[in-house]
């Protein structure tokens, strides 16, 4: 994890070693309990031995440290994250969650990255998928159940219908790994993932997949808090602001080979200040 080089300063009452006051309504005192679906590298995944690793995992360690808290992950299926937060089993969702109008009705967001989507196929892109959505007509596309890719594919099916083209078959699966396996086994023609996730997969699998197409390079992702939980949102924003100012945010982007376009605070991807109001409406 990148060091909090510029996050020093006077301690804040309420938590040992805190430089940002932690929220008082935590699930467990002294702990930042977060929900994550650890099947989405480079953001969150399981390392050999079972420990969690990735950009989000390192980020939440830094944010927790500045609040004097111990981070505690709760790993679960992606579609269980919002119910767990709403049910007060977690304090936040830290799982590369895409900000959408539908989700913003249920939770509030603190945005921190901008990413796009990609379709990966078997080597050589045998079904010649390049134009989105036209080339998806009649194809089978695997998506993670509850993730934004499922929504995009449903929208593309509506577009195909308007164009007088046949729909694609949307194969919904529990996680990203299952979607990858569906393509490798030939049950699906392509699977949807984020542009950073695609880069990580292509780097690790060494020729097992081809990048067919990218699209929707405009999506914000954020840490989610319960609807109306301004105390937690404020603490996260302040901790995030200090982390960005320290330079460790951009250092971590480089560590995980995330493109410069992913920098939410650069002025081109989103807000120039992490302390600005949450982009709860999404893009």
PDB file of C-alpha atoms in Angstrom, residues 220 264-267 269-277:
ATOM      1  CA  UNK A 220     -17.721   6.972 -12.594  1.00  0.00           C
ATOM      2  CA  UNK A 264     -11.254  11.255 -11.304  1.00  0.00           C
ATOM      3  CA  UNK A 265      -9.453  14.249  -9.795  1.00  0.00           C
ATOM      4  CA  UNK A 266      -7.402  15.275 -12.827  1.00  0.00           C
ATOM      5  CA  UNK A 267      -9.980  17.778 -14.012  1.00  0.00           C
ATOM      6  CA  UNK A 269     -12.327  12.651 -15.654  1.00  0.00           C
ATOM      7  CA  UNK A 270     -14.478  14.363 -13.077  1.00  0.00           C
ATOM      8  CA  UNK A 271     -14.286  16.767 -10.176  1.00  0.00           C
ATOM      9  CA  UNK A 272     -10.968  18.462  -9.424  1.00  0.00           C
ATOM     10  CA  UNK A 273     -11.607  18.161  -5.685  1.00  0.00           C
ATOM     11  CA  UNK A 274     -12.574  15.019  -3.764  1.00  0.00           C
ATOM     12  CA  UNK A 275     -14.343  17.148  -1.204  1.00  0.00           C
ATOM     13  CA  UNK A 276     -16.928  18.299  -3.749  1.00  0.00           C
ATOM     14  CA  UNK A 277     -20.525  16.951  -3.592  1.00  0.00           C
TER      15      UNK A 277
END
